[in-house]
PDB file of C-alpha atoms in Angstrom:
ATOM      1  CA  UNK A   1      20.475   2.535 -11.618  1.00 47.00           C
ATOM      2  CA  UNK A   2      20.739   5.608  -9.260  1.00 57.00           C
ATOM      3  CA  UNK A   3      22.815   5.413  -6.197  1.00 65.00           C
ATOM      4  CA  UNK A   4      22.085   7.030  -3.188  1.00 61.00           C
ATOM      5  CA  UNK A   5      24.571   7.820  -0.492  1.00 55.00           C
ATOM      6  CA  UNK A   6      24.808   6.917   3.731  1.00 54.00           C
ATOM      7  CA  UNK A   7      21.706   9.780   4.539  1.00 55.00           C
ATOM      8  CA  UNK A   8      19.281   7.228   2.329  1.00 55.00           C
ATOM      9  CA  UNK A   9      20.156   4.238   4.993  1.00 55.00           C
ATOM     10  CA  UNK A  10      18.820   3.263   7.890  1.00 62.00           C
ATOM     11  CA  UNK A  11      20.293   1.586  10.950  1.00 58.00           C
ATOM     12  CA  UNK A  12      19.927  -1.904   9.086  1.00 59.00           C
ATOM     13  CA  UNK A  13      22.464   0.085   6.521  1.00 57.00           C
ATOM     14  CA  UNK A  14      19.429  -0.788   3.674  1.00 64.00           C
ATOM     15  CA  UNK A  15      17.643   2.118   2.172  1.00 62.00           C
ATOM     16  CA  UNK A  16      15.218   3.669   4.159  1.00 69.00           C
ATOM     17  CA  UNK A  17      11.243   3.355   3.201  1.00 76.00           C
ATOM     18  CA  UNK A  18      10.172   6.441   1.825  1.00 81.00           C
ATOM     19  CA  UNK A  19       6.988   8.879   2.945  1.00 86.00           C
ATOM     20  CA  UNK A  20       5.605   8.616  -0.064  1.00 90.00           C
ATOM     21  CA  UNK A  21       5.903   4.764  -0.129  1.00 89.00           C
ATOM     22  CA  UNK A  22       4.082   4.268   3.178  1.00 89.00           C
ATOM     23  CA  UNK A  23       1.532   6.572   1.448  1.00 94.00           C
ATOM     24  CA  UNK A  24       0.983   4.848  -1.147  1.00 94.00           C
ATOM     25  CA  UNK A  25       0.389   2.070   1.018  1.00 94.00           C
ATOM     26  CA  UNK A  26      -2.705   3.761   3.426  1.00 94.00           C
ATOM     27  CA  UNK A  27      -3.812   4.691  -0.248  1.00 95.00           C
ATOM     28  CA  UNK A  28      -4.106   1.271  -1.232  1.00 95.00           C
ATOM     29  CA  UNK A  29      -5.292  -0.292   2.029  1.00 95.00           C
ATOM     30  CA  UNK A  30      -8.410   2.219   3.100  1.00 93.00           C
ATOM     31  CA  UNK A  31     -10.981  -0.355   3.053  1.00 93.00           C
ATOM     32  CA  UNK A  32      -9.064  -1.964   6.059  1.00 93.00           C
ATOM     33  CA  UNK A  33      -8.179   1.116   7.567  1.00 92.00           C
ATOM     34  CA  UNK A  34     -12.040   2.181   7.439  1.00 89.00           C
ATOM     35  CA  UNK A  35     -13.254  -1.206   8.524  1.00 89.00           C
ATOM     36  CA  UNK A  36     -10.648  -0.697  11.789  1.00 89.00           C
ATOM     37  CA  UNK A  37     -11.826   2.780  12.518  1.00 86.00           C
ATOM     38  CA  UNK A  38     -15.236   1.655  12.516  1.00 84.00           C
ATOM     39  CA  UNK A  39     -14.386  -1.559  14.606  1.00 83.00           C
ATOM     40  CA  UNK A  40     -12.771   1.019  17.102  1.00 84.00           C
ATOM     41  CA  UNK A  41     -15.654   3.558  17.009  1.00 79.00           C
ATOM     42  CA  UNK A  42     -18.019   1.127  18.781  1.00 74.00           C
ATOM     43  CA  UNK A  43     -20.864   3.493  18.482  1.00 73.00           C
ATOM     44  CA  UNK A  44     -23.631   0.891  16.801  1.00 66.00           C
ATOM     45  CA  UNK A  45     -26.258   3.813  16.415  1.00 62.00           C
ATOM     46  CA  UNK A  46     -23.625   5.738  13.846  1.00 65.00           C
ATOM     47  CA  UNK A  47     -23.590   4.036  10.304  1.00 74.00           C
ATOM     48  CA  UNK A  48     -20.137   5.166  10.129  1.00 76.00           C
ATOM     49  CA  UNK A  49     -19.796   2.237   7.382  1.00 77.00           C
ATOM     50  CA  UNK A  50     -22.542   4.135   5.322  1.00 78.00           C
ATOM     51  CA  UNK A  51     -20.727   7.031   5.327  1.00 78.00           C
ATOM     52  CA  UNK A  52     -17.393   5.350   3.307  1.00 80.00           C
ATOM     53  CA  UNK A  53     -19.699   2.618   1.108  1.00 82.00           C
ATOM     54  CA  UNK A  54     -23.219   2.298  -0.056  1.00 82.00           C
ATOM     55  CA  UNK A  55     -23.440  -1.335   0.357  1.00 85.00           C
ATOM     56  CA  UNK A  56     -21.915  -4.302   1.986  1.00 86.00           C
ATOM     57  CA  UNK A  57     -21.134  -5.380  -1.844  1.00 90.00           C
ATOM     58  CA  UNK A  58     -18.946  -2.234  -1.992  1.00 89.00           C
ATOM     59  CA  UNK A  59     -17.315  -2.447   0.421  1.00 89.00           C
ATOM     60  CA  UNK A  60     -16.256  -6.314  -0.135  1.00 92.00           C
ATOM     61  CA  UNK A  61     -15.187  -5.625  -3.257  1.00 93.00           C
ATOM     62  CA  UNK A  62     -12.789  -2.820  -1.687  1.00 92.00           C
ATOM     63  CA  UNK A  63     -11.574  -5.095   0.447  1.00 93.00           C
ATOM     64  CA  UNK A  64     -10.691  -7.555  -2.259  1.00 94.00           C
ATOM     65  CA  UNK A  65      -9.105  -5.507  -3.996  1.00 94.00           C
ATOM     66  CA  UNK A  66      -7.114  -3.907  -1.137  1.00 94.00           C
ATOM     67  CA  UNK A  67      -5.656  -7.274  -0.538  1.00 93.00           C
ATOM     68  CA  UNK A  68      -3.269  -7.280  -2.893  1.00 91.00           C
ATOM     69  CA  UNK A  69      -1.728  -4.587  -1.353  1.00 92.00           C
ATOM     70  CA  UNK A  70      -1.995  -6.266   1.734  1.00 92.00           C
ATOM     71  CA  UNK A  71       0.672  -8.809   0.469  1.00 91.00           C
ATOM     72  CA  UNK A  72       3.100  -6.005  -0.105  1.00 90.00           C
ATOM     73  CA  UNK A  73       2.546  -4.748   3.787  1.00 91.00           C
ATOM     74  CA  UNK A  74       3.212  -8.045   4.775  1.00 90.00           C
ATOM     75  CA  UNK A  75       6.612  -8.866   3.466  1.00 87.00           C
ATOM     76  CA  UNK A  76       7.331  -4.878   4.302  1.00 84.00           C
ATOM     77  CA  UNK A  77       6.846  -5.836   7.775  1.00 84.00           C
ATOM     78  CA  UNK A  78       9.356  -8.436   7.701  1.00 82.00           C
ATOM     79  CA  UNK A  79      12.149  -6.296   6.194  1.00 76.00           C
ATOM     80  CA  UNK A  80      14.812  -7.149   9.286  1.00 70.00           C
ATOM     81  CA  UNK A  81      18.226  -8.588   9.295  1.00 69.00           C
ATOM     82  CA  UNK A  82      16.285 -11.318  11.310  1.00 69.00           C
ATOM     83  CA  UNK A  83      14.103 -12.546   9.189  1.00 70.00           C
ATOM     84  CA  UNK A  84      14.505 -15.406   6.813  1.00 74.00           C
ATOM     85  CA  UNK A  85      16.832 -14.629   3.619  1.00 72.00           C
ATOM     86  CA  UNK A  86      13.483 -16.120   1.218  1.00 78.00           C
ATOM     87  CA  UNK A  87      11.595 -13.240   1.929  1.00 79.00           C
ATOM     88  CA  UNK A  88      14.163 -10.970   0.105  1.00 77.00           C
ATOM     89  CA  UNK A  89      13.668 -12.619  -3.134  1.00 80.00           C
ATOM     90  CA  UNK A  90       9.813 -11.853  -3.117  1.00 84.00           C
ATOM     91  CA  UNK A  91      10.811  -8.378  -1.799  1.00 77.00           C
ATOM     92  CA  UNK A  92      12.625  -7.639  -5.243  1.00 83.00           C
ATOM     93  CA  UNK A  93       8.807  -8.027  -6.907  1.00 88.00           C
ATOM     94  CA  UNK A  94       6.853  -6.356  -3.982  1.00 87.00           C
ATOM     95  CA  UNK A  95       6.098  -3.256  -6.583  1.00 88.00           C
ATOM     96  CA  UNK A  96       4.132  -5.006  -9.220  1.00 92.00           C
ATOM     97  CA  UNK A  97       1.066  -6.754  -6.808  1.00 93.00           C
ATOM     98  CA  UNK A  98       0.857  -2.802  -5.735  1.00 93.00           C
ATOM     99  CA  UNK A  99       0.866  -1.425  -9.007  1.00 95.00           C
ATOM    100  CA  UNK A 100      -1.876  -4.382  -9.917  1.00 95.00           C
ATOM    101  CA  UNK A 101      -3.636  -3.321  -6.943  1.00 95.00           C
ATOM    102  CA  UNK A 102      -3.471   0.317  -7.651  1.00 96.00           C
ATOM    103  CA  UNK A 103      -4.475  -0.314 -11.724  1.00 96.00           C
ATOM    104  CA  UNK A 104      -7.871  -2.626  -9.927  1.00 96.00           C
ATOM    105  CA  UNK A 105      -8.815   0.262  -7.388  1.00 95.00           C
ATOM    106  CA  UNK A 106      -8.673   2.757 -10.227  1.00 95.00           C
ATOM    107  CA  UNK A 107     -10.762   0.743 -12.363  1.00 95.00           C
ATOM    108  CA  UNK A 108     -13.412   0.139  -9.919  1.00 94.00           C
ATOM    109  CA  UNK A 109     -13.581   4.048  -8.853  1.00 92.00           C
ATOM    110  CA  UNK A 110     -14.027   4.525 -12.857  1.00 92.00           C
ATOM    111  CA  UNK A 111     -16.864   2.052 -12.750  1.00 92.00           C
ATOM    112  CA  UNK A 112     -18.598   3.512  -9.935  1.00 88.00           C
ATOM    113  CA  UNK A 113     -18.206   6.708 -11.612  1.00 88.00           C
ATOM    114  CA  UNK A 114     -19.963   5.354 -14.001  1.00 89.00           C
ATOM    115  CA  UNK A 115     -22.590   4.269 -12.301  1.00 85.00           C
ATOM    116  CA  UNK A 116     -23.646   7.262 -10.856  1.00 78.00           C
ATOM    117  CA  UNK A 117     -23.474   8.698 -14.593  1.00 73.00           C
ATOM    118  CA  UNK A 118     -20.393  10.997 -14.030  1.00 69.00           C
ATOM    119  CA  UNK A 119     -22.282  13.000 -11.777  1.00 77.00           C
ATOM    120  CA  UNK A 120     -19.807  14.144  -9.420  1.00 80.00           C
ATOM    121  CA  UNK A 121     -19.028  12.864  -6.121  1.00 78.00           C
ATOM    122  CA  UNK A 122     -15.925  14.583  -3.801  1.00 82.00           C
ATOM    123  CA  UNK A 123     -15.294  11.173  -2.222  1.00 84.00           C
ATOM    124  CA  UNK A 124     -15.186   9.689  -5.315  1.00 87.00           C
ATOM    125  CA  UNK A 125     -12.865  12.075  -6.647  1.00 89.00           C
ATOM    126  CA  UNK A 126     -10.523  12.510  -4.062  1.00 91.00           C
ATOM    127  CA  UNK A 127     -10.008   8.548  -4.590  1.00 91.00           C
ATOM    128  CA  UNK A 128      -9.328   8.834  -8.251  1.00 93.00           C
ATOM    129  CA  UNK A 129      -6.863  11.183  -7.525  1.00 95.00           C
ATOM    130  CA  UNK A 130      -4.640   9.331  -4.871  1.00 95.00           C
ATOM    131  CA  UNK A 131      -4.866   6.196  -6.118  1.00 96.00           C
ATOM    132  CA  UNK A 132      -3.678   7.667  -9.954  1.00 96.00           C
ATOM    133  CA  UNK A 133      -0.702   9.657  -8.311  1.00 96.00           C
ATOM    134  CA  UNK A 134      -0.025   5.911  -6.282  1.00 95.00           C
ATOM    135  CA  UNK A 135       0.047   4.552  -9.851  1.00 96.00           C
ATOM    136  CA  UNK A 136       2.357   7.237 -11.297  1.00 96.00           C
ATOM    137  CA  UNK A 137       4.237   7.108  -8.126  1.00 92.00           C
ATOM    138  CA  UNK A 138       5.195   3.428  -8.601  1.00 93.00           C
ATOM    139  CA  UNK A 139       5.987   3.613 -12.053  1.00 94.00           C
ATOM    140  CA  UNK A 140       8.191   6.561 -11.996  1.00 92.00           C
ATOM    141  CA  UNK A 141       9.789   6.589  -8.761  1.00 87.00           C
ATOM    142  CA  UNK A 142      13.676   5.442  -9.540  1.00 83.00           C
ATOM    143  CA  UNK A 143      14.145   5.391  -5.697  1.00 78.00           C
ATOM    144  CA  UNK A 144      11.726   2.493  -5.030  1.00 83.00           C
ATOM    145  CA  UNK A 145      13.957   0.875  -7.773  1.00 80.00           C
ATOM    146  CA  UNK A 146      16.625   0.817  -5.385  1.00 75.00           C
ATOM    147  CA  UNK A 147      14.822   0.488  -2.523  1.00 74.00           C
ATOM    148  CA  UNK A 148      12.926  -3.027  -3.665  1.00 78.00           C
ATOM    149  CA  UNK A 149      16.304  -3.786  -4.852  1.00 75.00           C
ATOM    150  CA  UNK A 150      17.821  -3.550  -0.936  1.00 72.00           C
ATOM    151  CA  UNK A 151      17.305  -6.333   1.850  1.00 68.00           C
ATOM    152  CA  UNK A 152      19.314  -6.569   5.376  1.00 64.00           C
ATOM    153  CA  UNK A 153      21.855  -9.045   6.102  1.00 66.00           C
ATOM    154  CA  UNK A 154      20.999 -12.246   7.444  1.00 62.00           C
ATOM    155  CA  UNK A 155      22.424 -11.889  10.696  1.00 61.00           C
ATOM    156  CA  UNK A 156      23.020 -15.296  12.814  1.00 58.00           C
ATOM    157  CA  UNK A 157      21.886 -15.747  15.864  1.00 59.00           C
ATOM    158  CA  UNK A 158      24.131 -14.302  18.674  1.00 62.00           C
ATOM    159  CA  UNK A 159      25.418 -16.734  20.478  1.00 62.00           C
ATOM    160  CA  UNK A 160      25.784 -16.219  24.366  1.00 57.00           C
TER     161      UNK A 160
END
């Protein structure tokens, strides 16, 4: 495995999260980032929802998928020197419910493709393409090899 020197680390002294890894996640987790901008919007006469999904079934079924990648955000978030020392071990996996994730979402946008008899649809498209450069991105990437492969020190609490 590559090693990368002190510029790589962050304050925590554990590799830093790349761009393209927090990419990969807003890839992976539109549907919630659609539902929130649509929450926010508050503007009930604009089917902003309509705009992003053709039915309620659609956009469930987004969601769904898009939680799997939700799990991966989650124990992201925690990545601290204060957080408990069982989180790191699920960190080491944290790649493969994305890549599962990633494989689902590009099968669905393939089925809806499908659907609409491979008539083409920009939105559509533009899907197929991030979420297959998400996939390629996790499997080649020998950076997020070390980086799912880093954790911060358990630090005890300071004592005053």
């Amino acid at each position: 495995m590559k090693q990368y020197g002190p510029e790589y680390w962050d304050k925590y002294g554990v590799y830093r999260a790349p761009i393209a890894f927090n990419l990969s996640l807003l890839v992976l987790l539109r549907p919630f980032l659609i539902w929130v901008l649509v929450a926010v919007s508050r503007q009930p006469e604009l089917d902003l929802m309509s705009i992003f999904y053709h039915s309620k079934h659609d956009f469930f079924v987004a969601m769904g998928i898009a939680s799997g990648a939700l799990i991966s955000a989650a124990v992201y978030s925690f990545r601290r020197p204060s957080s408990s020392p069982k989180i790191a071990t699920l960190w080491r996996f944290m790649r493969y419910p994305m890549l599962f994730t990633a494989c689902l979402d590009l099968g669905w946008l393939l089925w809806k493709a499908q659907l609409s008899y491979y008539q083409f649809s920009g939105f559509i498209a533009v899907q197929l393409v991030m979420v297959a450069w998400v996939i390629l991105y996790l499997l080649k990437s020998q950076y997020l090899a070390c980086f799912f492969n880093d954790w911060p020190e358990h630090e005890p609490p300071k004592k005053s």
